[in-house]
Short mmCIF file of C-alpha atoms in Angstrom, two decimals:
data_model
loop_
_atom_site.label_atom_id
_atom_site.label_comp_id
_atom_site.label_asym_id
_atom_site.label_seq_id
_atom_site.Cartn_x
_atom_site.Cartn_y
_atom_site.Cartn_z
CA MET K 1 -75.86 -13.02 18.03
CA SER K 2 -72.16 -12.37 18.52
CA VAL K 3 -70.60 -11.45 21.80
CA VAL K 4 -67.81 -8.89 21.77
CA THR K 5 -65.14 -9.78 24.29
CA SER K 6 -62.43 -7.40 25.45
CA GLY K 7 -59.15 -8.11 27.25
CA PRO K 8 -58.27 -7.05 30.72
CA PRO K 9 -58.16 -3.28 31.17
CA GLN K 10 -54.74 -1.76 30.40
CA PRO K 11 -53.17 0.23 33.23
CA SER K 12 -52.70 3.91 32.61
CA PHE K 13 -49.18 5.09 31.69
CA ARG K 14 -46.94 5.92 34.57
CA PHE K 15 -43.39 7.39 34.39
CA ASN K 16 -41.73 4.39 36.06
CA MET K 17 -43.08 2.17 33.26
CA LEU K 18 -40.25 3.51 31.02
CA TRP K 19 -37.81 1.14 32.74
CA THR K 20 -40.16 -1.41 34.35
CA ASP K 21 -42.40 -2.21 31.35
CA ALA K 22 -40.89 -4.27 28.55
CA ARG K 23 -43.03 -2.37 26.01
CA TYR K 24 -41.20 0.92 26.71
CA ARG K 25 -37.85 -0.17 28.15
CA SER K 26 -35.96 -0.75 24.86
CA GLY K 27 -36.97 2.57 23.30
CA PHE K 28 -36.26 4.45 26.53
CA ILE K 29 -32.73 3.01 26.80
CA GLN K 30 -31.99 3.82 23.14
CA ALA K 31 -33.22 7.41 23.58
CA ILE K 32 -31.08 7.89 26.69
CA THR K 33 -28.03 6.40 24.95
CA MET K 34 -28.49 8.65 21.91
CA MET K 35 -28.90 11.69 24.16
CA ILE K 36 -25.68 10.89 26.05
CA LEU K 37 -23.83 10.34 22.78
CA MET K 38 -25.02 13.64 21.32
CA LEU K 39 -24.09 15.49 24.51
CA ALA K 40 -20.61 13.93 24.43
CA VAL K 41 -20.10 14.92 20.77
CA ALA K 42 -21.37 18.45 21.46
CA TRP K 43 -18.99 18.76 24.44
CA LEU K 44 -16.05 17.58 22.33
CA VAL K 45 -16.86 19.98 19.49
CA ASN K 46 -17.40 22.93 21.83
CA ASN K 47 -14.22 22.14 23.79
CA THR K 48 -12.24 21.92 20.56
CA VAL K 49 -13.56 25.25 19.26
CA VAL K 50 -12.85 26.96 22.60
CA ASN K 51 -9.31 25.57 22.75
CA LEU K 52 -8.62 26.56 19.13
CA ARG K 53 -9.91 30.06 19.87
CA ALA K 54 -7.61 30.23 22.90
CA LEU K 55 -4.73 29.45 20.54
CA GLY K 56 -5.82 32.24 18.23
CA LYS K 57 -7.35 29.91 15.61
CA GLU K 58 -10.84 30.14 14.18
CA PHE K 59 -12.53 27.03 12.87
CA ASP K 60 -13.13 27.94 9.22
CA PHE K 61 -12.20 26.74 5.77
CA GLY K 62 -11.15 30.06 4.25
CA PHE K 63 -7.60 28.78 3.84
CA LEU K 64 -8.83 26.60 0.95
CA TRP K 65 -9.05 29.71 -1.27
CA GLN K 66 -5.56 30.96 -0.44
CA SER K 67 -2.61 30.37 -2.78
CA ALA K 68 -1.02 26.96 -2.22
CA GLY K 69 2.53 28.04 -3.02
CA TYR K 70 3.94 24.58 -3.77
CA ASP K 71 4.27 22.32 -6.79
CA ILE K 72 2.78 18.86 -7.33
CA ASN K 73 4.81 16.43 -9.39
CA GLN K 74 1.92 14.34 -10.81
CA GLN K 75 -1.12 16.20 -12.15
CA LEU K 76 -4.25 15.11 -13.99
CA ILE K 77 -5.59 18.69 -14.25
CA GLU K 78 -3.95 22.08 -14.75
CA TYR K 79 -2.17 23.27 -11.62
CA ASP K 80 0.72 25.53 -10.59
CA SER K 81 2.06 26.95 -7.35
CA ARG K 82 -0.26 29.99 -7.63
CA SER K 83 -3.37 27.79 -7.56
CA THR K 84 -5.49 27.61 -4.41
CA ASN K 85 -5.23 25.04 -1.67
CA ALA K 86 -8.63 23.71 -2.77
CA ARG K 87 -7.27 22.98 -6.26
CA ALA K 88 -4.18 21.36 -4.75
CA ALA K 89 -6.50 19.13 -2.71
CA VAL K 90 -8.45 18.23 -5.86
CA VAL K 91 -5.20 17.31 -7.65
CA GLY K 92 -4.25 15.09 -4.71
CA ILE K 93 -7.69 13.48 -4.61
CA LEU K 94 -7.52 12.73 -8.34
CA ASN K 95 -4.08 11.19 -7.85
CA THR K 96 -5.50 8.99 -5.10
CA LEU K 97 -8.41 7.93 -7.31
CA LEU K 98 -5.99 7.18 -10.15
CA VAL K 99 -3.73 4.88 -8.16
CA ALA K 100 -6.72 3.23 -6.44
CA ALA K 101 -8.47 2.49 -9.74
CA MET K 102 -5.29 1.21 -11.41
CA GLY K 103 -4.45 -0.85 -8.33
CA CYS K 104 -7.87 -2.50 -8.12
CA VAL K 105 -7.72 -3.55 -11.78
CA LEU K 106 -4.17 -4.95 -11.66
CA ALA K 107 -4.65 -6.58 -8.24
CA THR K 108 -7.77 -8.35 -9.50
CA ILE K 109 -5.94 -9.68 -12.57
CA LEU K 110 -2.96 -10.84 -10.50
CA GLY K 111 -5.18 -12.31 -7.79
CA VAL K 112 -7.35 -14.31 -10.18
CA ILE K 113 -4.34 -15.68 -12.04
CA ALA K 114 -2.49 -16.57 -8.84
CA GLY K 115 -5.59 -18.04 -7.20
CA VAL K 116 -6.31 -20.33 -10.15
CA ALA K 117 -2.62 -21.19 -10.54
CA ARG K 118 -2.42 -22.30 -6.90
CA LEU K 119 -4.94 -25.00 -7.75
CA SER K 120 -2.91 -26.16 -10.76
CA PRO K 121 -1.81 -29.80 -10.78
CA ASN K 122 1.59 -28.55 -11.98
CA TRP K 123 3.77 -28.75 -8.85
CA LEU K 124 6.15 -25.94 -9.84
CA ILE K 125 3.42 -23.41 -10.73
CA SER K 126 1.45 -24.22 -7.60
CA LYS K 127 4.50 -23.79 -5.32
CA LEU K 128 5.61 -20.57 -7.03
CA MET K 129 2.18 -19.09 -6.43
CA THR K 130 2.34 -20.23 -2.81
CA VAL K 131 5.66 -18.42 -2.38
CA TYR K 132 4.16 -15.27 -3.95
CA VAL K 133 1.07 -15.30 -1.73
CA GLU K 134 2.87 -16.07 1.52
CA GLY K 135 5.73 -13.70 0.73
CA PHE K 136 3.61 -10.65 0.01
CA ARG K 137 0.83 -10.96 2.53
CA ASN K 138 3.17 -11.57 5.48
CA VAL K 139 5.33 -8.47 4.96
CA PRO K 140 4.02 -4.93 5.70
CA VAL K 141 2.89 -3.12 2.60
CA LEU K 142 5.07 -0.08 3.41
CA LEU K 143 8.20 -2.22 3.07
CA TRP K 144 7.01 -3.51 -0.30
CA ILE K 145 6.34 0.05 -1.48
CA LEU K 146 9.88 1.10 -0.53
CA LEU K 147 11.41 -2.02 -2.09
CA VAL K 148 9.54 -1.64 -5.40
CA ALA K 149 10.47 2.06 -5.51
CA ALA K 150 14.13 1.14 -5.02
CA VAL K 151 13.93 -1.49 -7.76
CA VAL K 152 12.33 0.97 -10.21
CA ASN K 153 14.91 3.67 -9.47
CA GLU K 154 17.96 1.41 -9.46
CA SER K 155 17.20 -1.05 -12.25
CA LEU K 156 15.93 1.26 -15.01
CA PRO K 157 18.25 3.54 -17.04
CA PRO K 158 18.29 7.34 -16.61
CA PRO K 159 17.13 9.56 -19.51
CA ASN K 160 20.76 10.36 -20.39
CA ALA K 161 21.25 6.69 -21.34
CA PHE K 162 19.10 7.38 -24.43
CA ARG K 163 21.28 10.28 -25.62
CA GLY K 164 23.59 10.08 -28.63
CA GLU K 165 24.18 7.49 -31.30
CA ASP K 166 25.49 4.96 -28.79
CA GLY K 167 22.58 5.47 -26.43
CA LEU K 168 19.61 3.19 -25.92
CA ASP K 169 16.92 3.12 -28.57
CA ALA K 170 13.82 5.02 -27.41
CA GLY K 171 10.74 3.45 -28.96
CA ALA K 172 7.11 4.42 -28.61
CA VAL K 173 7.17 3.46 -24.92
CA VAL K 174 10.13 4.57 -22.79
CA PHE K 175 10.98 3.21 -19.36
CA THR K 176 13.38 5.31 -17.28
CA ASN K 177 14.18 5.60 -13.61
CA ARG K 178 12.22 8.88 -13.57
CA GLY K 179 9.05 7.27 -14.87
CA PHE K 180 7.34 5.69 -17.87
CA TYR K 181 6.39 7.53 -21.06
CA PHE K 182 3.58 6.40 -23.36
CA PRO K 183 2.24 7.82 -26.66
CA ALA K 184 -0.52 10.38 -26.10
CA PRO K 185 -3.52 10.59 -28.47
CA ILE K 186 -3.98 13.92 -30.25
CA ILE K 187 -7.59 14.43 -31.29
CA GLY K 188 -8.06 16.59 -34.40
CA ASP K 189 -11.14 17.67 -36.34
CA GLY K 190 -13.58 14.78 -36.60
CA GLY K 191 -11.86 12.84 -33.83
CA ASN K 192 -14.85 13.20 -31.53
CA ILE K 193 -17.03 11.52 -34.15
CA VAL K 194 -14.68 8.52 -34.18
CA LEU K 195 -14.83 8.34 -30.40
CA ILE K 196 -18.63 8.47 -30.42
CA ILE K 197 -18.76 5.64 -32.98
CA PHE K 198 -16.35 3.63 -30.84
CA ALA K 199 -18.57 4.18 -27.77
CA LEU K 200 -21.62 3.06 -29.75
CA SER K 201 -19.67 -0.02 -30.90
CA VAL K 202 -18.90 -0.91 -27.28
CA ALA K 203 -22.59 -0.53 -26.43
CA GLY K 204 -23.42 -2.75 -29.41
CA LEU K 205 -20.98 -5.36 -28.17
CA PHE K 206 -22.71 -5.54 -24.78
CA ALA K 207 -26.10 -5.71 -26.52
CA LEU K 208 -24.84 -8.62 -28.65
CA ARG K 209 -23.62 -10.51 -25.59
CA ALA K 210 -26.96 -9.99 -23.83
CA TRP K 211 -28.88 -11.14 -26.90
CA ALA K 212 -26.65 -14.23 -27.31
CA ARG K 213 -27.09 -15.15 -23.63
CA LYS K 214 -30.86 -14.78 -23.86
CA ARG K 215 -30.97 -16.83 -27.08
CA GLN K 216 -28.89 -19.61 -25.54
CA THR K 217 -31.17 -19.70 -22.49
CA ALA K 218 -34.27 -19.94 -24.70
CA THR K 219 -33.04 -22.34 -27.41
CA GLY K 220 -29.80 -23.86 -26.12
CA GLU K 221 -27.98 -22.71 -29.28
CA GLN K 222 -24.69 -20.86 -28.96
CA THR K 223 -23.85 -17.76 -30.99
CA PRO K 224 -20.21 -17.08 -32.04
CA VAL K 225 -19.97 -13.91 -30.00
CA LEU K 226 -16.19 -13.53 -30.28
CA TRP K 227 -15.86 -12.86 -34.01
CA LEU K 228 -19.15 -10.98 -34.31
CA GLY K 229 -18.15 -8.84 -31.32
CA LEU K 230 -14.73 -8.05 -32.77
CA GLY K 231 -16.39 -7.08 -36.05
CA ILE K 232 -18.86 -4.76 -34.30
CA LEU K 233 -16.10 -3.25 -32.16
CA ILE K 234 -13.44 -2.68 -34.83
CA VAL K 235 -14.97 -2.33 -38.32
CA PRO K 236 -17.25 0.75 -37.81
CA THR K 237 -14.51 2.60 -35.92
CA LEU K 238 -11.87 1.87 -38.57
CA LEU K 239 -14.20 2.91 -41.40
CA ALA K 240 -14.97 6.20 -39.65
CA PHE K 241 -11.28 6.73 -38.83
CA PHE K 242 -10.12 6.45 -42.44
CA ALA K 243 -13.21 8.14 -43.94
CA LEU K 244 -12.58 11.24 -41.78
CA GLY K 245 -8.89 11.41 -42.76
CA GLN K 246 -7.31 9.82 -39.69
CA PRO K 247 -8.23 12.62 -37.24
CA ILE K 248 -6.58 10.91 -34.24
CA THR K 249 -2.78 10.77 -34.15
CA LEU K 250 -0.23 9.91 -31.49
CA GLU K 251 2.36 12.13 -29.83
CA TYR K 252 5.49 10.15 -29.01
CA PRO K 253 7.87 11.06 -26.15
CA GLU K 254 11.14 12.73 -27.28
CA LEU K 255 14.35 13.40 -25.41
CA ARG K 256 14.71 17.17 -25.05
CA GLY K 257 17.29 18.62 -22.71
CA PHE K 258 17.68 16.52 -19.60
CA ASN K 259 14.42 14.59 -19.83
CA PHE K 260 11.78 13.24 -22.19
CA ARG K 261 8.95 15.53 -23.26
CA GLY K 262 5.56 14.77 -24.75
CA GLY K 263 3.35 11.73 -24.43
CA ILE K 264 1.72 10.46 -21.26
CA PHE K 265 4.05 10.53 -18.27
CA MET K 266 3.73 8.25 -15.25
CA ARG K 267 6.17 9.27 -12.52
CA ASP K 268 8.37 6.62 -10.92
CA SER K 269 6.64 7.12 -7.55
CA LEU K 270 3.27 6.37 -9.15
CA ILE K 271 4.65 3.25 -10.83
CA ALA K 272 6.22 2.00 -7.58
CA LEU K 273 3.11 2.66 -5.52
CA TRP K 274 0.83 1.10 -8.12
CA LEU K 275 2.89 -2.08 -8.50
CA ALA K 276 3.47 -2.53 -4.77
CA LEU K 277 -0.20 -2.08 -3.83
CA SER K 278 -1.30 -4.36 -6.67
CA LEU K 279 1.14 -7.14 -5.80
CA TYR K 280 0.33 -6.89 -2.10
CA THR K 281 -3.47 -6.86 -2.53
CA GLY K 282 -3.28 -9.45 -5.31
CA ALA K 283 -1.85 -11.96 -2.82
CA PHE K 284 -4.96 -11.62 -0.64
CA ILE K 285 -7.30 -11.76 -3.63
CA ALA K 286 -5.56 -14.95 -4.77
CA GLU K 287 -6.57 -16.67 -1.54
CA ILE K 288 -10.12 -15.36 -1.86
CA VAL K 289 -10.38 -16.71 -5.41
CA ARG K 290 -8.90 -20.05 -4.40
CA ALA K 291 -11.34 -20.36 -1.50
CA GLY K 292 -14.25 -19.43 -3.76
CA ILE K 293 -13.40 -22.10 -6.34
CA LEU K 294 -12.84 -24.76 -3.66
CA SER K 295 -16.24 -23.95 -2.14
CA VAL K 296 -17.94 -25.36 -5.26
CA SER K 297 -18.45 -29.10 -5.02
CA HIS K 298 -16.17 -31.04 -7.36
CA GLY K 299 -19.12 -33.25 -8.25
CA GLN K 300 -20.71 -30.38 -10.15
CA SER K 301 -17.67 -30.10 -12.40
CA GLU K 302 -17.76 -33.85 -13.01
CA ALA K 303 -21.48 -33.62 -13.83
CA ALA K 304 -20.75 -30.81 -16.32
CA PHE K 305 -18.00 -32.92 -17.95
CA ALA K 306 -20.43 -35.85 -18.16
CA LEU K 307 -22.86 -33.58 -20.06
CA GLY K 308 -20.15 -32.79 -22.60
CA LEU K 309 -19.11 -29.32 -21.43
CA ARG K 310 -15.49 -28.43 -21.98
CA PRO K 311 -13.34 -27.26 -19.04
CA ARG K 312 -13.50 -23.58 -20.01
CA ARG K 313 -17.27 -23.56 -20.32
CA THR K 314 -17.56 -25.60 -17.15
CA MET K 315 -15.57 -22.93 -15.36
CA ASN K 316 -17.63 -20.09 -16.88
CA LEU K 317 -21.08 -21.64 -16.60
CA VAL K 318 -20.88 -23.87 -13.52
CA VAL K 319 -17.98 -23.04 -11.20
CA LEU K 320 -17.54 -19.24 -11.42
CA PRO K 321 -21.24 -18.27 -10.98
CA GLN K 322 -21.29 -20.19 -7.70
CA ALA K 323 -17.79 -19.12 -6.64
CA LEU K 324 -18.52 -15.41 -7.14
CA ARG K 325 -21.03 -15.32 -4.29
CA VAL K 326 -18.14 -16.39 -2.03
CA ILE K 327 -15.50 -14.23 -3.74
CA VAL K 328 -17.21 -10.85 -4.07
CA PRO K 329 -17.96 -9.93 -0.38
CA PRO K 330 -14.34 -10.30 0.85
CA LEU K 331 -13.15 -8.74 -2.42
CA ILE K 332 -14.89 -5.52 -1.37
CA SER K 333 -12.76 -5.39 1.78
CA GLN K 334 -9.59 -5.81 -0.27
CA TYR K 335 -10.52 -2.93 -2.57
CA LEU K 336 -11.21 -0.77 0.47
CA ASN K 337 -7.85 -1.73 1.98
CA LEU K 338 -6.05 -0.90 -1.26
CA ALA K 339 -7.69 2.53 -1.46
CA LYS K 340 -6.78 3.32 2.15
CA ASN K 341 -3.25 1.89 1.84
CA SER K 342 -2.64 4.39 -0.97
CA SER K 343 -2.29 7.00 1.81
CA LEU K 344 1.25 5.59 2.26
CA ALA K 345 2.15 7.28 -1.03
CA ILE K 346 4.06 10.04 0.74
CA ALA K 347 6.74 7.44 1.57
CA VAL K 348 7.85 7.48 -2.08
CA GLY K 349 7.00 11.12 -2.81
CA TYR K 350 3.73 10.56 -4.64
CA MET K 351 1.42 13.52 -3.99
CA ASP K 352 -1.95 12.02 -3.19
CA ALA K 353 -4.70 13.48 -1.00
CA THR K 354 -2.73 12.74 2.17
CA GLY K 355 0.42 14.35 0.76
CA THR K 356 -1.32 17.55 -0.40
CA LEU K 357 -4.29 18.27 1.86
CA GLY K 358 -3.05 16.28 4.85
CA GLY K 359 0.63 17.13 4.30
CA ILE K 360 1.90 20.35 2.79
CA THR K 361 -1.36 22.31 3.04
CA LEU K 362 -1.77 21.32 6.69
CA ASN K 363 1.81 22.26 7.58
CA GLN K 364 1.72 25.60 5.74
CA THR K 365 -1.65 26.81 7.02
CA GLY K 366 -1.68 25.22 10.47
CA ARG K 367 -5.31 24.15 9.93
CA GLU K 368 -4.84 20.65 11.26
CA MET K 369 -8.44 20.14 12.39
CA GLU K 370 -10.02 21.28 9.14
CA CYS K 371 -7.54 19.36 6.94
CA ILE K 372 -7.92 16.11 8.89
CA LEU K 373 -11.73 16.36 8.85
CA LEU K 374 -11.74 16.98 5.10
CA LEU K 375 -9.34 14.09 4.56
CA MET K 376 -11.45 11.74 6.67
CA ALA K 377 -14.59 12.79 4.79
CA PHE K 378 -12.88 12.06 1.46
CA TYR K 379 -11.75 8.56 2.46
CA LEU K 380 -15.17 7.85 3.95
CA LEU K 381 -16.92 8.85 0.72
CA LEU K 382 -14.42 6.88 -1.35
CA SER K 383 -14.96 3.75 0.73
CA LEU K 384 -18.74 4.10 0.61
CA MET K 385 -18.60 4.57 -3.15
CA ILE K 386 -16.49 1.43 -3.65
CA SER K 387 -18.79 -0.55 -1.34
CA SER K 388 -21.90 0.65 -3.19
CA VAL K 389 -20.53 -0.29 -6.60
CA MET K 390 -19.35 -3.74 -5.45
CA ASN K 391 -22.58 -4.44 -3.56
CA PHE K 392 -24.52 -3.58 -6.72
CA TYR K 393 -22.31 -5.96 -8.70
CA ASN K 394 -22.76 -8.63 -6.04
CA SER K 395 -26.54 -8.31 -6.29
CA ARG K 396 -26.30 -8.80 -10.07
CA VAL K 397 -24.13 -11.92 -10.00
CA LYS K 398 -25.50 -13.75 -6.96
CA LEU K 399 -27.44 -16.93 -7.52
CA VAL K 400 -31.22 -16.61 -7.51
CA GLU K 401 -32.80 -19.10 -5.12
CA ARG K 402 -35.96 -20.78 -6.40
#
C-alpha cells in the first residue's frame, strides 16, 4: 500500500508577493520596466507630433510621391528629375547596395592577401603589409575617401586627352578622371538561352565539387575538379553561343562630344568611395585573417606535412576550416562597418541613400523626421540582412563537435 505525501501548504497569493516572493519578483520587475519604456516612447512620439503640428507640419509620407526635381549622377534604374522622391530614394538605396557589395568583395580579397602576407617569412613583404595595415586603420576613413578621390581626379587624364590623332589610345576599357568605362553586353535574340545554359553550367560546377568532396570523404580518392569544372563551365556555353549565331555582343565606349558614351560607366566618385572603403576595411580584415591563422596550432600543420599533404592542401583542409570559426564572427562586424561607412559618400558627391533621401529630399521637403526614420530603417534592414547571411555562412563552415 503506497502512501501519498504532500508538501507543506502553499500560502495564497497576496499583492505584496510581487516584490517579496522570488517566484514573482523577476517577472514583476520586467513588466514594470517594459511599461515605463513604452510610456516613455509614447510620450516622445506624442510630443514630437504635437510640436510638428505646432510648426505647421503633419507627420505623413505623402512627400514621397511628389516630383523630386533634381538629378542623380549615378543610376542603376531609369530616373530623371520628374521622377518621385520615392524613386530617387530607391536609386540612392541601390547605389548604397552597389558600393557596399563591391566593397565587401574587394575588402575581403585585399584582407585575405594582406593577412597571409603578414605571416610571410619574406621580411620585405611582411613589413610592407604591416605598413599598409597600420597606415590605413589608424587614419579616419573620411580622410582616405578624400585622398583617394583626389588621386583619381588628379592622376587620370581627362576625356579630351583621348581626342585627335595625337591623343591617348582608347581601348576597350577607358580610365578618365570623370570615371571608368567598360564594355557593356548587348543581348540579342537567343542571348537569354546562352545565359540560361551558363547558369546551368555554374550549377553543374557546384554539383561536381559537392560530388568530388563526398567521393573523397568516402574513398579517399581525389577527383581533378579543376579541368572538369572548366570544361563544364565553358564548353556548353561556347557551343550554344556559336550555334545561336553569337547573340551576345559588346558595346564599347566611344568619345562623342566632350565625354565618352556607351558601355558601362562608373563615376569617379563611385571609384574613389569603393577603393577607399575597400582599402580601409581590408586593413582590419587582414588582422582578423592573421589572428585566425595564428589561432590554429602549428603542430597540426606539421602533422599534415608528415602525412604527405602539400602546403596548399594543408592550408585548405587543415588550417582554414579551423581558422574560419575565428575569422567569420568579427568579419561580420567589418562588413557592417563598411556598409554604414558608405554613408560618407556625400563627401565626394556620390548620391547614395544618405545623399538622396537624407540629403536633397530632406532639404527640399522639410520632412526631416520622416526622412531620418526611413533612412534609419533602411540601414537597420541592411545590417540585419548582412548579419543573417554571414551567420548562415558561419553555421555552414563551423566545425562540428563530436
